[in-house]
Coordinates of C-alpha atoms and ligand atoms in Angstrom, one line a residue:
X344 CA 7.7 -9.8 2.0
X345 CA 4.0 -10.0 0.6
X346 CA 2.4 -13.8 0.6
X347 CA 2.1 -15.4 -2.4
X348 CA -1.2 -16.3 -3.7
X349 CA -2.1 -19.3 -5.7
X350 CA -5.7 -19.5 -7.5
X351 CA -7.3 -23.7 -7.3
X352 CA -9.3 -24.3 -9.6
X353 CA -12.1 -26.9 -8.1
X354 CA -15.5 -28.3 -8.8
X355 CA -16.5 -26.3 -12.5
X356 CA -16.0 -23.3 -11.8
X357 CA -15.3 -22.9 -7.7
X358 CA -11.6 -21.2 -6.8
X359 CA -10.1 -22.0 -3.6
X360 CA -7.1 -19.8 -2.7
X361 CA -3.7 -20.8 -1.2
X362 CA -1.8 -18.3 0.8
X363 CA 1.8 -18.7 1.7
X364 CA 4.1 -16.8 3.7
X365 CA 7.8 -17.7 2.1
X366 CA 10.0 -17.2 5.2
X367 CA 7.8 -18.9 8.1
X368 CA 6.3 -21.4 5.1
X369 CA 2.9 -21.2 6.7
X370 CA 0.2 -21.9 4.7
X371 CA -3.6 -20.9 4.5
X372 CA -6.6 -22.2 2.6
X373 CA -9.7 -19.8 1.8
X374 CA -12.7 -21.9 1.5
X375 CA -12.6 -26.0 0.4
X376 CA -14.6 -27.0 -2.4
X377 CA -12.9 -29.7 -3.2
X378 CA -9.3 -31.6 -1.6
X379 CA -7.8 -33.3 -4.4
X380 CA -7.1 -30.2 -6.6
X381 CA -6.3 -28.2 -2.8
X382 CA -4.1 -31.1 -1.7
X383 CA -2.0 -31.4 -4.7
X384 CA -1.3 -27.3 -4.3
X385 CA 0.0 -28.0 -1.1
X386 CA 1.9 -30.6 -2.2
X387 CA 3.7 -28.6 -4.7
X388 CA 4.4 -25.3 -1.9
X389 CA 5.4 -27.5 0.5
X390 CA 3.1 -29.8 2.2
X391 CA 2.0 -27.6 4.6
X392 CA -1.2 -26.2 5.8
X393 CA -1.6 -24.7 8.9
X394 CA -5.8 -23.3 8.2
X395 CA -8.4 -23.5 6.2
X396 CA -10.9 -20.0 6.5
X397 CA -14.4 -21.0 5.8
X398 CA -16.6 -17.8 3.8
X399 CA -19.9 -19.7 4.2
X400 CA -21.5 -22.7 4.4
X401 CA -22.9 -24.3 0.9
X402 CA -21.8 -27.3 0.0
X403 CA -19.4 -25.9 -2.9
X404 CA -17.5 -24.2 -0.1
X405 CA -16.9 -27.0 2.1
X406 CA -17.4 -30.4 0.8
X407 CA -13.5 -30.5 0.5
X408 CA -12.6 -29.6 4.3
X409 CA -12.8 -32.9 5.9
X410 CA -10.5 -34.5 3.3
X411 CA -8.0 -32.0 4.1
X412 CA -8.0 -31.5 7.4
X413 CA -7.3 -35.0 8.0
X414 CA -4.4 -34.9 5.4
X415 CA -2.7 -32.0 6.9
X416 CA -3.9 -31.7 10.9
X417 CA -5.4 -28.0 9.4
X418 CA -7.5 -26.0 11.6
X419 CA -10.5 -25.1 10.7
X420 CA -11.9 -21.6 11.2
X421 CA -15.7 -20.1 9.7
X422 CA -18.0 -17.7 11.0
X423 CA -19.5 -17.9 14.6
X424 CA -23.2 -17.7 13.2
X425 CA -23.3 -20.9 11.3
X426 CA -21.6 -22.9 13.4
X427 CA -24.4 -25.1 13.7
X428 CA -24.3 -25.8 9.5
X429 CA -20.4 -25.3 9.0
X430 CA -18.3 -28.4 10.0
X431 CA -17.0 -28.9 12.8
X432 CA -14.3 -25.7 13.3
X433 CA -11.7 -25.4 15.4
X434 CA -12.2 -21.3 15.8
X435 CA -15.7 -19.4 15.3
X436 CA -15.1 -15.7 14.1
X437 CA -17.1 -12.8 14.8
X438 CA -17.3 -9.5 12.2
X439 CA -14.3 -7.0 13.0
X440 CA -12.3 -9.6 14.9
X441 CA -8.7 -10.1 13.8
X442 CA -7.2 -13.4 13.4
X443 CA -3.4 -14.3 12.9
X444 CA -2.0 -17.9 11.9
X445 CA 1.7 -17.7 12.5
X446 CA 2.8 -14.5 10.3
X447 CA -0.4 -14.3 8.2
X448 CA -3.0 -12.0 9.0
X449 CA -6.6 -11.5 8.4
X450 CA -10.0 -9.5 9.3
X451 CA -13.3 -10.8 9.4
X452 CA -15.8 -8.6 7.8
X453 CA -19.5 -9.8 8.2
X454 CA -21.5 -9.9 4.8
X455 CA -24.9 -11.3 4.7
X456 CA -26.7 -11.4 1.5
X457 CA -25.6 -13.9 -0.2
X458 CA -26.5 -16.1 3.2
X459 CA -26.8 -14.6 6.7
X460 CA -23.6 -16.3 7.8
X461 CA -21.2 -15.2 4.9
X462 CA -17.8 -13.7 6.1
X463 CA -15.3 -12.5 4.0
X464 CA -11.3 -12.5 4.9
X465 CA -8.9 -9.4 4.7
X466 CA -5.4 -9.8 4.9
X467 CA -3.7 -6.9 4.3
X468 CA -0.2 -7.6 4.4
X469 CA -1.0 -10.0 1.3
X470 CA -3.4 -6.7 0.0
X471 CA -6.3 -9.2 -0.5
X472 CA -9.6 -9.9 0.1
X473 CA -11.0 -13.3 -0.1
X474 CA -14.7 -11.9 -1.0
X475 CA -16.1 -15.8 -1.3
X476 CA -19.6 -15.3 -2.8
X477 CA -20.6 -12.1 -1.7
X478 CA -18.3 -10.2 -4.1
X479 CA -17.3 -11.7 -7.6
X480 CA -15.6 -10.1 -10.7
X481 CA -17.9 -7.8 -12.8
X482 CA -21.2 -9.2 -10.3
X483 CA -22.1 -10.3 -6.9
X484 CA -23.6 -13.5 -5.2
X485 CA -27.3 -14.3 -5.2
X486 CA -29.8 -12.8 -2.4
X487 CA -30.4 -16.6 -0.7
X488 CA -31.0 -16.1 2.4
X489 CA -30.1 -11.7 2.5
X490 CA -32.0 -8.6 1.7
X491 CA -30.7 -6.4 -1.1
X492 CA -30.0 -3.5 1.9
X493 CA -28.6 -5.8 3.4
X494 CA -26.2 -7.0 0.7
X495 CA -25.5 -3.2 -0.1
X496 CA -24.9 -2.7 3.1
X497 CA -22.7 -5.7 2.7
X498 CA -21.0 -4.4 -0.7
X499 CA -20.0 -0.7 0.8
X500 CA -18.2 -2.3 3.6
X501 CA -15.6 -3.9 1.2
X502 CA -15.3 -1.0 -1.7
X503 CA -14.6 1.0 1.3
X504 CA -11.0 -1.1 1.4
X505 CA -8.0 0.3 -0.6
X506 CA -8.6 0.5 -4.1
X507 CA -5.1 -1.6 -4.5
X508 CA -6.9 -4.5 -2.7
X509 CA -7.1 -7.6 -4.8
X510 CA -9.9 -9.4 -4.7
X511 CA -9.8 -13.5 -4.6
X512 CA -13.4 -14.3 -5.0
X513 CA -15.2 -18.0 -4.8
X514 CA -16.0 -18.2 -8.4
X515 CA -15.4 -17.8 -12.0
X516 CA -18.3 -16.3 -13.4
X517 CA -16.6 -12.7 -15.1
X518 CA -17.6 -13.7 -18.5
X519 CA -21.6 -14.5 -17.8
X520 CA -21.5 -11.4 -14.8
X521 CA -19.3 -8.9 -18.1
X522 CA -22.3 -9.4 -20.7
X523 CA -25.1 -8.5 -18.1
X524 CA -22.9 -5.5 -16.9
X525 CA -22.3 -4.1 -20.5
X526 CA -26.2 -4.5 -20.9
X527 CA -26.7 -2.5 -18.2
X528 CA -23.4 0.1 -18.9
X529 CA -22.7 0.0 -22.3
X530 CA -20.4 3.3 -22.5
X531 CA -18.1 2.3 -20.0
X532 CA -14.7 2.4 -21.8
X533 CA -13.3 0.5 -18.8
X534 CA -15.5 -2.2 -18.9
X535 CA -15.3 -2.6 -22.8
X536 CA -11.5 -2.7 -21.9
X537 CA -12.0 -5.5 -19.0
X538 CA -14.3 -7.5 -20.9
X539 CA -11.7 -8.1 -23.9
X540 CA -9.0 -8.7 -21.8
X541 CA -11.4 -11.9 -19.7
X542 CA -12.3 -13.3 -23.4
X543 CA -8.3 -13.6 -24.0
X544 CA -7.6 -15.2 -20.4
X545 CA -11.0 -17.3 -20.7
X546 CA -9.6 -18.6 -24.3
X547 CA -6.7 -19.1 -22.9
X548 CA -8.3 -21.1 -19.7
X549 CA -6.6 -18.8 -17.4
X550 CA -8.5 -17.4 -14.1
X551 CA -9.9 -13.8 -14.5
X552 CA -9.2 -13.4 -10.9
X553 CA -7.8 -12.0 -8.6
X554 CA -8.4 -8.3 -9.8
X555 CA -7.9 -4.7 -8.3
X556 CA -10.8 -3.4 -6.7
X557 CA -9.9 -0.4 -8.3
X558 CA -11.0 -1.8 -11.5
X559 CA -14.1 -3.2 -10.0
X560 CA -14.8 -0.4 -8.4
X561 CA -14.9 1.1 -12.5
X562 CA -16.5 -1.9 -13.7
X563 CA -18.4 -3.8 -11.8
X564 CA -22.2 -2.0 -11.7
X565 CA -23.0 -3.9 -8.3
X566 CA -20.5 -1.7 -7.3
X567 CA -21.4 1.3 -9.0
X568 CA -25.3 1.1 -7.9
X569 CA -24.6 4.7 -6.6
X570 CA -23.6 6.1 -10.3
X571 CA -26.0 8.2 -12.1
X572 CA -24.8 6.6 -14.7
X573 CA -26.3 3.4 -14.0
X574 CA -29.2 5.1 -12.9
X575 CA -30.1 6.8 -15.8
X576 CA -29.8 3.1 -17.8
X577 CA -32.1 1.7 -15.9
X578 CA -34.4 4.4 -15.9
X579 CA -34.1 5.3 -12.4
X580 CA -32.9 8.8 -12.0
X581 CA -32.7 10.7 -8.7
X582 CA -33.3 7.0 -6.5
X583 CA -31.4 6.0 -4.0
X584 CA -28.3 3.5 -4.6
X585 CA -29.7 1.1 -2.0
X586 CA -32.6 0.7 -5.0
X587 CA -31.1 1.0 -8.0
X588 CA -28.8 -1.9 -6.6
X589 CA -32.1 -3.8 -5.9
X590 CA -33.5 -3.5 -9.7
X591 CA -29.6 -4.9 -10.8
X592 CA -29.8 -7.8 -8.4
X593 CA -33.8 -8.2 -10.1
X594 CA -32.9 -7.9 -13.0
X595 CA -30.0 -10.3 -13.0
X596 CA -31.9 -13.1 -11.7
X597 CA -33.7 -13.4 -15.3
X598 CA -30.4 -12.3 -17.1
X599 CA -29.4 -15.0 -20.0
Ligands
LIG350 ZN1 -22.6 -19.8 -2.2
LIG351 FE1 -20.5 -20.8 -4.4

């Protein structure tokens, strides 16, 4: 049986994720911004939370685990290289390492970038990827504390993962991340066809996430860094990915 995955909604535009295996009813949280709206999802599958997975360490990833933990005895689990500016976790993981509560398992894939610590989770018995903020719908996190190789680097790793993969990232930004990415690809059919379909869920306040990486993988020019295509819009033809992804990340810094 595959998990079931609920999208929070938290802070203005944060998403926490709840994953819950039906037979065993345990329970997992990806990333805490905030415990009243993470709580009350519990509530409703159960009452039950056996982890919360940490992606990184700002404040609008966290601020919500202390509240939690002490509600529901959850352990806490974030990457072994900011231990020293996570709170206080009950497991440090390492990139590549696998990690299992009860039925439910995961991956640990290293991406700095975004910050040096960031981890993203892979579980694929529930054929997702909680990307955090390293990968979002249609963009990708800021450089804070990363180097765009390093964030490329960071990128290949996870569109490497089955294209069926859904990804569960730590934001809502499609809508803002879809008009830079048609700026920058304005004859892709598939992204003309995402971007209507986001207006309709947006108008309708539903989440635009969680989405195939197959689709980003069509859509999302972060991704596609390595296209001629994109390339040739920026006026870069011939250079290597690693830089065309650098004058994307540049050039959406001063985006409005
Ligand atoms: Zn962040
Ligand atoms: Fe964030």
């Amino acid at each position: 049986m595959v998990p079931k995955i609920d999208v929070i909604a938290c802070l203005g535009d944060n998403y926490a994720y709840l994953l819950r295996d039906g037979e065993s009813g345990t329970a997992v949280v990806i990333d805490a911004p905030e415990a009243a709206p993470i709580l009350a999802a519990v509530d409703v599958s159960g009452g039950r939370l056996d982890a919360i997975l940490l992606t990184h360490h700002h404040r609008d990833h966290i601020e919500g685990a202390a509240a939690i933990v002490e509600r529901t005895g959850a352990k806490l689990i974030g990457a072994a290289a900011d231990i020293h500016r996570l709170p206080p976790l009950d497991r440090a993981v390492h990139d590549g390492e696998s990690l299992s509560v009860g039925p439910l398992d995961f991956r640990v894939i290293a991406t700095p970038g975004h910050t040096r610590g960031h981890v993203v989770y892979h579980a694929p018995m529930a054929r997702a990827l909680f990307s955090g903020d390293t990968l979002f719908s249609l963009g990708c996190g800021r450089l804070f504390e990363g180097s765009a190789a390093e964030m490329w680097e960071s990128l290949l790793r996870l569109a490497a993962l089955p294209p069926e993969t859904v990804i569960c990232p730590g934001h809502e930004y499609t809508a803002s991340n879809g008009r830079f990415a048609l700026s920058v690809d304005p004859q892709n059919a598939s992204l003309a066809e995402r971007l209507a379909e986001v207006e309709v869920l947006r108008a309708a306040g539903q989440p635009t996430v969680p989405v195939t990486l197959q689709r980003e993988l069509l859509t999302n020019p972060f991704l596609r860094a390595g296209d001629p295509r994109l390339a040739e819009s920026l006026g870069m033809v011939g250079q290597p990915a690693v830089e065309v992804f650098a004058e994307l990340r540049r050039r959406k810094d001063s985006f409005r």
